[in-house]
Amino acid sequence: MPIKSYVAFPRKGEKEQLIKVLENTKHCEVLPATNKEVLVLVTDTKDDQQEEALQQILDSIEEIEHLNLVSGFSEKIT
Amino acid sequence: MMNRRNFLKKAAAASAMAAAATMIPGILFASDQIDKKLSGDINWTKGPCRFCGVGCGVLIGTQKGKAVAVKGDPNCSVNKGLLCVKGYHQIMCTSSADRLTKPLVKKNGKYVETSMEEALDLVASKMKETIEKHGKDSVAMYTSGQSTIPEGYVASKFMKGAIGTNNLDCNARLCMASAVTGFLTTFGADEPMGCYEDIEHANVFVLWGNNMAEMHPVLFSRMLDNRLNRKNVKIIDLATRTTRTSKAADKSILFKPQSDLAIANAICYELINNGWVNNSFVEKHIAFNKGKTNIGYGLEDKFKFKDKATPIDFDQYKSFLEDYRPDKVEAITGVSAKDIKYLASLYGDPNLKVVSFWCMGMNQHTRGTWINNLVYNIHLLTGKISQPGNGPFSLTGQPSACGTAREVGTFTHKLPKGVVMNKKHRELAAKIWKVPYERIPDKPTYHATEMFRAVDRGDIKFIWTQVTNPLVSLPKTSRYRPAMQKDSCFVVVSDVFPTPTSDVADVILPAAWHVEKSGLYGNSERRTQYWDKMVEAPGEAMPDAWMTIEIARRMGYGDLFPYSKENHHEEIYNEYRQFHAGKKHNMAPLEVLKKQSGVIWPYIEETGKSTQWRFNSKYDPACNQDKDFDFYGKPDGKAVIWQRPYEPAPEIPDNEYPFWLNTGRVIEHWHTGSMTRRIPVLHQAVPNAYVELHPDDAKQMGIRNKQKVKVISRRGTTILPASINERGLPTKGQVFVPFFDESMMINDVTLDAFCPISKEPDYKKCAVRIEKV
Ligand code: SF4
């Protein structure tokens, strides 16, 4: 159900690695900045359970220095 | 195919990109990457953003008759593809479940759905009957800086040309009137001389009470980007409260409320004292005047004031400034002499290009005209004006405060060209409108505050509001809400959503939203922007201009409104354009506006170009080409330096009400929140208003963050959660409340004092006390 977007700050020098990790993570889409060590992450999960599981995965990704939540749509989608 | 889910993903990605751009100036994303991932078979149409006066160009994506996506218009020089969080999410309000789609008529205290035909018949007959019984000055219209140019134009023609009353004013009175009177008194011509490209040329930006990071976010990003890419660029934030802008600035200077008048004079004192005056510019291009002093605050009904300009010479002006030596004004301003001297040194350095930006801090001020004049004085003394990177720049709040309210002239005293008091201007209007010249009255009637006072007194018996929500945005709504509920006045409200204003209406007319009609807006830099209708309005909702035309026809003025339903916006614009024919205010033809993402007037027919810097003969063909600068708004071609003193605010904190109350906006919400509170992501980001307190004041009163407190003034009370050390930080002895939240009505508390010259209310200063609930 929820769609969320984040500004993600990778650990120093690990932007490319982080992009790879996120691209291989289910429910994630990555939009990297072309000139800064930052990327935008959009997540799209089906329900709260899937969302929680994804949160745990994101928490465990070592290349992420900091995730800044920008928007969240939790309304029912038709 | 882009379904709603994909659209939400796109919107989410876009807001994260916008957030990243605010956090990290200069950040770039591959422009097509969202599209590649998320787009489908979408038709993109250009237009201006619905929300603020920056006037960003947007591209609206439509699919199967629905608006499904928004992106920044890369061809629009205002924003070069960037939008703020409001801009990206704008279309999401249109599908709100409580959208007004049918006219509603109040019968026995209950709203009953009716057809548009019936509702328009009722409004027209009520208006006609009221005029027959009580005279034409018993009816009024109150419109908006968010009305399109055609909407404003037909409202003016209807009230002034057809009915023959000047009972037309608009909500731009609440935000831009002081800017207008400032321009007219100093230059004799309204609106900024420069353009946004000034940002790329300036070395110093002085922000006078202007939280640009939240109120003009895309321009602020442009400024930060410029600082990042060029050496020797500084941003100075001069404010009464620490904001996101202060944090991003190179220097933040805090001053006591109302004392900007003394600061500006002290800067001028320093410029003269240090020999930083551009003498040849002053000799050739400047006249000196003084006006009346102790001019009052408009607190009483039917307040009248007329300023009188008395010429003075440079020496008299110099001796007036003796009272404003920086060390002498420290006590009034709370700003150290050192900081004032620093500011003066920036303005005075001939090698630095300086732009001053301001918006509501200077305009919503009981001496709003004066402080506008005083900042012009600084630029005129140094000759830093009308050149790339040098200039005073008054920013607007609303998307067409310039294009509609100011240029079309939906104020009581205005006509599409000039003012009702001027015979020639009335003659021109009568000729274009094809009405007898005598029909247009030669005296202004009610400005916004006085219009609602007249409703309260029972003098106005019929009022029609369009594209505005005065019962949230007026000051002292504690008086004007009960006034509008009185049986003595028949209230008609045209709007897209229900609001506290429509709650008191006798008839509610459902209006088409932005992209559901064609239109034109004019932004802060004199840029006129056209858009085509992109989707159908739901139900019976119709464009406000067409409602006015329908009512006018029903009242027997059909001859004056011969426009077609399909194309009225074009026909009206072409008629309106005649008013501004000539080099000084030429508006671009519609064919040009349809192709380009806006054109800055005066439009130069010979070259097909915008005029970016007015009054400078190098850029502006309307100038006398024998002069380097020509302030042609004044008969002698000279701009005026005004001698204006510091005078205190009408209500200052005392033992009973010990805090200053300052009100304003937040980046997520547009004005009274009627649209942005219906956009889930924006509503969730800031779901309610709050009162910001200084941590020391909060500690002293034992108030914790989020704890509910009462904000009480002599007018009214509202209850809000405390906000301590969050978004903004007021100085000790001051509180700040945003006004977007109709459930926490801070304007029940504010004071309806106004600038006696502009009649613009001061929302930034009154006295309150704070109590724990
Ligand atoms: S800055 Fe103003 S015009 Fe630009 S996107 Fe934001 S609200 Fe719209």
PDB file of N, CA and C in Angstrom, chain A residues 1-7 9 23 29-36 38-46 68 70-78, chain B residues 3-6 8-17 19-20 23-30 33-34 37-38 85 89 92 228 680-681 684-685:
ATOM      1  N   MET A   1       0.806  -1.228   0.000  1.00  0.00           N
ATOM      2  CA  MET A   1       0.000   0.000   0.000  1.00  0.00           C
ATOM      3  C   MET A   1       0.844   1.286   0.000  1.00  0.00           C
ATOM      4  N   PRO A   2       1.864   1.436   0.874  1.00  0.00           N
ATOM      5  CA  PRO A   2       2.518   2.756   0.911  1.00  0.00           C
ATOM      6  C   PRO A   2       3.522   2.992  -0.224  1.00  0.00           C
ATOM      7  N   ILE A   3       3.502   4.225  -0.711  1.00  0.00           N
ATOM      8  CA  ILE A   3       4.557   4.683  -1.623  1.00  0.00           C
ATOM      9  C   ILE A   3       5.321   5.756  -0.866  1.00  0.00           C
ATOM     10  N   LYS A   4       6.626   5.611  -0.790  1.00  0.00           N
ATOM     11  CA  LYS A   4       7.403   6.602  -0.042  1.00  0.00           C
ATOM     12  C   LYS A   4       8.578   7.073  -0.881  1.00  0.00           C
ATOM     13  N   SER A   5       9.019   8.275  -0.591  1.00  0.00           N
ATOM     14  CA  SER A   5      10.251   8.708  -1.247  1.00  0.00           C
ATOM     15  C   SER A   5      11.211   9.261  -0.215  1.00  0.00           C
ATOM     16  N   TYR A   6      12.489   9.028  -0.485  1.00  0.00           N
ATOM     17  CA  TYR A   6      13.543   9.435   0.443  1.00  0.00           C
ATOM     18  C   TYR A   6      14.663  10.139  -0.320  1.00  0.00           C
ATOM     19  N   VAL A   7      15.361  11.016   0.401  1.00  0.00           N
ATOM     20  CA  VAL A   7      16.668  11.454  -0.074  1.00  0.00           C
ATOM     21  C   VAL A   7      17.665  10.580   0.685  1.00  0.00           C
ATOM     22  N   PHE A   9      21.538   9.425   1.606  1.00  0.00           N
ATOM     23  CA  PHE A   9      22.941   9.848   1.624  1.00  0.00           C
ATOM     24  C   PHE A   9      23.811   8.596   1.814  1.00  0.00           C
ATOM     25  N   GLU A  23      19.134  -1.211  -6.377  1.00  0.00           N
ATOM     26  CA  GLU A  23      18.513  -1.676  -7.621  1.00  0.00           C
ATOM     27  C   GLU A  23      18.162  -3.160  -7.539  1.00  0.00           C
ATOM     28  N   GLU A  29      13.049   1.808  -6.263  1.00  0.00           N
ATOM     29  CA  GLU A  29      13.526   2.426  -7.501  1.00  0.00           C
ATOM     30  C   GLU A  29      14.497   3.519  -7.117  1.00  0.00           C
ATOM     31  N   VAL A  30      15.591   3.647  -7.868  1.00  0.00           N
ATOM     32  CA  VAL A  30      16.650   4.582  -7.488  1.00  0.00           C
ATOM     33  C   VAL A  30      16.813   5.653  -8.559  1.00  0.00           C
ATOM     34  N   LEU A  31      16.922   6.885  -8.129  1.00  0.00           N
ATOM     35  CA  LEU A  31      17.171   8.002  -9.050  1.00  0.00           C
ATOM     36  C   LEU A  31      18.399   8.757  -8.532  1.00  0.00           C
ATOM     37  N   PRO A  32      19.555   8.427  -9.039  1.00  0.00           N
ATOM     38  CA  PRO A  32      20.768   9.053  -8.480  1.00  0.00           C
ATOM     39  C   PRO A  32      20.956  10.486  -8.993  1.00  0.00           C
ATOM     40  N   ALA A  33      21.489  11.351  -8.132  1.00  0.00           N
ATOM     41  CA  ALA A  33      21.895  12.680  -8.594  1.00  0.00           C
ATOM     42  C   ALA A  33      23.087  12.480  -9.516  1.00  0.00           C
ATOM     43  N   THR A  34      23.185  13.354 -10.527  1.00  0.00           N
ATOM     44  CA  THR A  34      24.276  13.149 -11.482  1.00  0.00           C
ATOM     45  C   THR A  34      25.564  13.838 -11.036  1.00  0.00           C
ATOM     46  N   ASN A  35      25.450  14.763 -10.097  1.00  0.00           N
ATOM     47  CA  ASN A  35      26.651  15.526  -9.733  1.00  0.00           C
ATOM     48  C   ASN A  35      26.925  15.560  -8.238  1.00  0.00           C
ATOM     49  N   LYS A  36      26.163  14.834  -7.427  1.00  0.00           N
ATOM     50  CA  LYS A  36      26.369  14.850  -5.972  1.00  0.00           C
ATOM     51  C   LYS A  36      26.283  13.434  -5.423  1.00  0.00           C
ATOM     52  N   VAL A  38      24.415  11.793  -3.634  1.00  0.00           N
ATOM     53  CA  VAL A  38      23.067  11.684  -3.069  1.00  0.00           C
ATOM     54  C   VAL A  38      22.181  10.943  -4.056  1.00  0.00           C
ATOM     55  N   LEU A  39      21.176  10.246  -3.557  1.00  0.00           N
ATOM     56  CA  LEU A  39      20.206   9.678  -4.494  1.00  0.00           C
ATOM     57  C   LEU A  39      18.800   9.734  -3.914  1.00  0.00           C
ATOM     58  N   VAL A  40      17.861   9.658  -4.836  1.00  0.00           N
ATOM     59  CA  VAL A  40      16.462   9.615  -4.413  1.00  0.00           C
ATOM     60  C   VAL A  40      16.004   8.167  -4.500  1.00  0.00           C
ATOM     61  N   LEU A  41      15.332   7.741  -3.455  1.00  0.00           N
ATOM     62  CA  LEU A  41      14.828   6.372  -3.412  1.00  0.00           C
ATOM     63  C   LEU A  41      13.307   6.415  -3.334  1.00  0.00           C
ATOM     64  N   VAL A  42      12.648   5.660  -4.228  1.00  0.00           N
ATOM     65  CA  VAL A  42      11.179   5.562  -4.169  1.00  0.00           C
ATOM     66  C   VAL A  42      10.839   4.111  -3.841  1.00  0.00           C
ATOM     67  N   THR A  43      10.052   3.910  -2.808  1.00  0.00           N
ATOM     68  CA  THR A  43       9.661   2.544  -2.455  1.00  0.00           C
ATOM     69  C   THR A  43       8.158   2.375  -2.656  1.00  0.00           C
ATOM     70  N   ASP A  44       7.786   1.176  -3.029  1.00  0.00           N
ATOM     71  CA  ASP A  44       6.383   0.921  -3.366  1.00  0.00           C
ATOM     72  C   ASP A  44       6.030  -0.480  -2.855  1.00  0.00           C
ATOM     73  N   THR A  45       5.339  -0.516  -1.748  1.00  0.00           N
ATOM     74  CA  THR A  45       5.015  -1.822  -1.162  1.00  0.00           C
ATOM     75  C   THR A  45       3.508  -2.045  -1.162  1.00  0.00           C
ATOM     76  N   LYS A  46       3.142  -3.322  -1.054  1.00  0.00           N
ATOM     77  CA  LYS A  46       1.743  -3.705  -1.224  1.00  0.00           C
ATOM     78  C   LYS A  46       0.942  -3.467   0.051  1.00  0.00           C
ATOM     79  N   ASN A  68      16.457  10.165   4.452  1.00  0.00           N
ATOM     80  CA  ASN A  68      15.585  11.277   4.848  1.00  0.00           C
ATOM     81  C   ASN A  68      14.231  11.097   4.159  1.00  0.00           C
ATOM     82  N   VAL A  70      10.841  11.917   2.624  1.00  0.00           N
ATOM     83  CA  VAL A  70      10.264  13.166   2.107  1.00  0.00           C
ATOM     84  C   VAL A  70       8.758  13.076   1.985  1.00  0.00           C
ATOM     85  N   SER A  71       8.268  12.022   1.325  1.00  0.00           N
ATOM     86  CA  SER A  71       6.813  11.952   1.220  1.00  0.00           C
ATOM     87  C   SER A  71       6.326  10.529   1.340  1.00  0.00           C
ATOM     88  N   GLY A  72       5.110  10.393   1.774  1.00  0.00           N
ATOM     89  CA  GLY A  72       4.531   9.067   1.929  1.00  0.00           C
ATOM     90  C   GLY A  72       3.066   9.107   1.551  1.00  0.00           C
ATOM     91  N   PHE A  73       2.669   8.234   0.679  1.00  0.00           N
ATOM     92  CA  PHE A  73       1.254   8.135   0.317  1.00  0.00           C
ATOM     93  C   PHE A  73       0.757   6.814   0.890  1.00  0.00           C
ATOM     94  N   SER A  74      -0.111   6.895   1.864  1.00  0.00           N
ATOM     95  CA  SER A  74      -0.542   5.631   2.450  1.00  0.00           C
ATOM     96  C   SER A  74      -2.016   5.358   2.174  1.00  0.00           C
ATOM     97  N   GLU A  75      -2.618   6.246   1.366  1.00  0.00           N
ATOM     98  CA  GLU A  75      -4.037   6.040   1.057  1.00  0.00           C
ATOM     99  C   GLU A  75      -4.228   4.768   0.224  1.00  0.00           C
ATOM    100  N   LYS A  76      -5.444   4.281   0.217  1.00  0.00           N
ATOM    101  CA  LYS A  76      -5.742   3.092  -0.604  1.00  0.00           C
ATOM    102  C   LYS A  76      -5.652   3.477  -2.078  1.00  0.00           C
ATOM    103  N   ILE A  77      -4.960   2.646  -2.822  1.00  0.00           N
ATOM    104  CA  ILE A  77      -4.785   2.948  -4.239  1.00  0.00           C
ATOM    105  C   ILE A  77      -5.729   2.082  -5.048  1.00  0.00           C
ATOM    106  N   THR A  78      -6.369   2.714  -6.021  1.00  0.00           N
ATOM    107  CA  THR A  78      -7.260   1.909  -6.865  1.00  0.00           C
ATOM    108  C   THR A  78      -6.587   1.646  -8.203  1.00  0.00           C
TER     109      THR A  78
ATOM    110  N   ASN B   3      -0.883   4.753 -14.574  1.00  0.00           N
ATOM    111  CA  ASN B   3      -2.041   4.692 -13.702  1.00  0.00           C
ATOM    112  C   ASN B   3      -1.798   5.573 -12.486  1.00  0.00           C
ATOM    113  N   ARG B   4      -2.788   5.592 -11.605  1.00  0.00           N
ATOM    114  CA  ARG B   4      -2.687   6.494 -10.454  1.00  0.00           C
ATOM    115  C   ARG B   4      -1.490   6.139  -9.563  1.00  0.00           C
ATOM    116  N   ARG B   5      -1.220   4.836  -9.464  1.00  0.00           N
ATOM    117  CA  ARG B   5      -0.104   4.411  -8.624  1.00  0.00           C
ATOM    118  C   ARG B   5       1.230   4.936  -9.186  1.00  0.00           C
ATOM    119  N   ASN B   6       1.365   4.815 -10.495  1.00  0.00           N
ATOM    120  CA  ASN B   6       2.583   5.336 -11.112  1.00  0.00           C
ATOM    121  C   ASN B   6       2.683   6.842 -10.946  1.00  0.00           C
ATOM    122  N   LEU B   8       1.523   8.522  -8.444  1.00  0.00           N
ATOM    123  CA  LEU B   8       1.934   8.807  -7.062  1.00  0.00           C
ATOM    124  C   LEU B   8       3.430   8.568  -6.888  1.00  0.00           C
ATOM    125  N   LYS B   9       3.933   7.542  -7.572  1.00  0.00           N
ATOM    126  CA  LYS B   9       5.375   7.276  -7.480  1.00  0.00           C
ATOM    127  C   LYS B   9       6.166   8.433  -8.095  1.00  0.00           C
ATOM    128  N   LYS B  10       5.649   8.916  -9.183  1.00  0.00           N
ATOM    129  CA  LYS B  10       6.314  10.041  -9.846  1.00  0.00           C
ATOM    130  C   LYS B  10       6.281  11.276  -8.944  1.00  0.00           C
ATOM    131  N   ALA B  11       5.117  11.495  -8.342  1.00  0.00           N
ATOM    132  CA  ALA B  11       4.989  12.652  -7.456  1.00  0.00           C
ATOM    133  C   ALA B  11       5.926  12.511  -6.261  1.00  0.00           C
ATOM    134  N   ALA B  12       6.011  11.280  -5.727  1.00  0.00           N
ATOM    135  CA  ALA B  12       6.879  11.049  -4.572  1.00  0.00           C
ATOM    136  C   ALA B  12       8.339  11.289  -4.951  1.00  0.00           C
ATOM    137  N   ALA B  13       8.723  10.788  -6.130  1.00  0.00           N
ATOM    138  CA  ALA B  13      10.099  10.986  -6.587  1.00  0.00           C
ATOM    139  C   ALA B  13      10.375  12.459  -6.807  1.00  0.00           C
ATOM    140  N   ALA B  14       9.399  13.137  -7.397  1.00  0.00           N
ATOM    141  CA  ALA B  14       9.594  14.554  -7.684  1.00  0.00           C
ATOM    142  C   ALA B  14       9.738  15.355  -6.405  1.00  0.00           C
ATOM    143  N   SER B  15       8.955  15.012  -5.375  1.00  0.00           N
ATOM    144  CA  SER B  15       9.111  15.809  -4.151  1.00  0.00           C
ATOM    145  C   SER B  15      10.441  15.512  -3.477  1.00  0.00           C
ATOM    146  N   ALA B  16      10.915  14.282  -3.577  1.00  0.00           N
ATOM    147  CA  ALA B  16      12.226  13.999  -2.990  1.00  0.00           C
ATOM    148  C   ALA B  16      13.320  14.767  -3.735  1.00  0.00           C
ATOM    149  N   MET B  17      13.180  14.873  -5.045  1.00  0.00           N
ATOM    150  CA  MET B  17      14.172  15.650  -5.817  1.00  0.00           C
ATOM    151  C   MET B  17      14.115  17.126  -5.425  1.00  0.00           C
ATOM    152  N   ALA B  19      13.126  18.260  -2.560  1.00  0.00           N
ATOM    153  CA  ALA B  19      13.687  18.381  -1.211  1.00  0.00           C
ATOM    154  C   ALA B  19      15.206  18.353  -1.279  1.00  0.00           C
ATOM    155  N   ALA B  20      15.734  17.462  -2.123  1.00  0.00           N
ATOM    156  CA  ALA B  20      17.191  17.374  -2.257  1.00  0.00           C
ATOM    157  C   ALA B  20      17.753  18.684  -2.794  1.00  0.00           C
ATOM    158  N   MET B  23      18.030  21.057  -0.017  1.00  0.00           N
ATOM    159  CA  MET B  23      19.094  20.707   0.933  1.00  0.00           C
ATOM    160  C   MET B  23      20.479  20.896   0.333  1.00  0.00           C
ATOM    161  N   ILE B  24      20.604  20.545  -0.960  1.00  0.00           N
ATOM    162  CA  ILE B  24      21.934  20.553  -1.584  1.00  0.00           C
ATOM    163  C   ILE B  24      21.864  21.424  -2.835  1.00  0.00           C
ATOM    164  N   PRO B  25      22.177  22.699  -2.676  1.00  0.00           N
ATOM    165  CA  PRO B  25      22.073  23.593  -3.826  1.00  0.00           C
ATOM    166  C   PRO B  25      22.895  23.081  -5.006  1.00  0.00           C
ATOM    167  N   GLY B  26      22.335  23.224  -6.186  1.00  0.00           N
ATOM    168  CA  GLY B  26      23.081  22.859  -7.392  1.00  0.00           C
ATOM    169  C   GLY B  26      22.958  21.391  -7.757  1.00  0.00           C
ATOM    170  N   ILE B  27      22.235  20.617  -6.961  1.00  0.00           N
ATOM    171  CA  ILE B  27      22.126  19.174  -7.262  1.00  0.00           C
ATOM    172  C   ILE B  27      21.362  18.972  -8.568  1.00  0.00           C
ATOM    173  N   LEU B  28      21.801  18.003  -9.346  1.00  0.00           N
ATOM    174  CA  LEU B  28      21.131  17.727 -10.629  1.00  0.00           C
ATOM    175  C   LEU B  28      20.756  16.253 -10.706  1.00  0.00           C
ATOM    176  N   PHE B  29      19.599  16.030 -11.287  1.00  0.00           N
ATOM    177  CA  PHE B  29      19.184  14.660 -11.602  1.00  0.00           C
ATOM    178  C   PHE B  29      19.034  14.597 -13.107  1.00  0.00           C
ATOM    179  N   ALA B  30      19.323  13.456 -13.699  1.00  0.00           N
ATOM    180  CA  ALA B  30      19.136  13.335 -15.147  1.00  0.00           C
ATOM    181  C   ALA B  30      17.672  13.634 -15.429  1.00  0.00           C
ATOM    182  N   GLN B  33      15.123  10.881 -16.079  1.00  0.00           N
ATOM    183  CA  GLN B  33      15.104   9.576 -15.430  1.00  0.00           C
ATOM    184  C   GLN B  33      13.760   9.190 -14.815  1.00  0.00           C
ATOM    185  N   ILE B  34      13.017  10.188 -14.312  1.00  0.00           N
ATOM    186  CA  ILE B  34      11.713   9.774 -13.779  1.00  0.00           C
ATOM    187  C   ILE B  34      10.843   9.338 -14.943  1.00  0.00           C
ATOM    188  N   LYS B  37      11.436   5.855 -16.140  1.00  0.00           N
ATOM    189  CA  LYS B  37      10.953   4.810 -15.261  1.00  0.00           C
ATOM    190  C   LYS B  37       9.432   4.788 -15.166  1.00  0.00           C
ATOM    191  N   LEU B  38       8.848   5.965 -15.190  1.00  0.00           N
ATOM    192  CA  LEU B  38       7.454   6.011 -14.779  1.00  0.00           C
ATOM    193  C   LEU B  38       6.475   6.503 -15.832  1.00  0.00           C
ATOM    194  N   VAL B  85       7.836  21.724  -3.571  1.00  0.00           N
ATOM    195  CA  VAL B  85       6.978  20.611  -3.170  1.00  0.00           C
ATOM    196  C   VAL B  85       5.487  20.895  -3.454  1.00  0.00           C
ATOM    197  N   HIS B  89       2.894  18.789  -6.500  1.00  0.00           N
ATOM    198  CA  HIS B  89       1.695  18.059  -6.080  1.00  0.00           C
ATOM    199  C   HIS B  89       0.397  18.773  -6.412  1.00  0.00           C
ATOM    200  N   MET B  92      -3.179  17.341  -7.348  1.00  0.00           N
ATOM    201  CA  MET B  92      -3.811  16.309  -6.514  1.00  0.00           C
ATOM    202  C   MET B  92      -5.016  16.823  -5.733  1.00  0.00           C
ATOM    203  N   LEU B 228      26.854  29.153  -5.055  1.00  0.00           N
ATOM    204  CA  LEU B 228      27.748  28.003  -5.139  1.00  0.00           C
ATOM    205  C   LEU B 228      28.680  28.105  -6.352  1.00  0.00           C
ATOM    206  N   PRO B 680      -2.760  15.122   0.059  1.00  0.00           N
ATOM    207  CA  PRO B 680      -2.347  14.312   1.215  1.00  0.00           C
ATOM    208  C   PRO B 680      -0.900  14.529   1.650  1.00  0.00           C
ATOM    209  N   VAL B 681       0.026  14.562   0.696  1.00  0.00           N
ATOM    210  CA  VAL B 681       1.435  14.640   1.115  1.00  0.00           C
ATOM    211  C   VAL B 681       1.735  15.973   1.803  1.00  0.00           C
ATOM    212  N   GLN B 684      -0.107  15.915   5.262  1.00  0.00           N
ATOM    213  CA  GLN B 684       0.594  15.067   6.236  1.00  0.00           C
ATOM    214  C   GLN B 684       1.882  15.735   6.722  1.00  0.00           C
ATOM    215  N   ALA B 685       2.533  16.462   5.844  1.00  0.00           N
ATOM    216  CA  ALA B 685       3.792  17.114   6.238  1.00  0.00           C
ATOM    217  C   ALA B 685       3.542  18.163   7.320  1.00  0.00           C
TER     218      ALA B 685
END
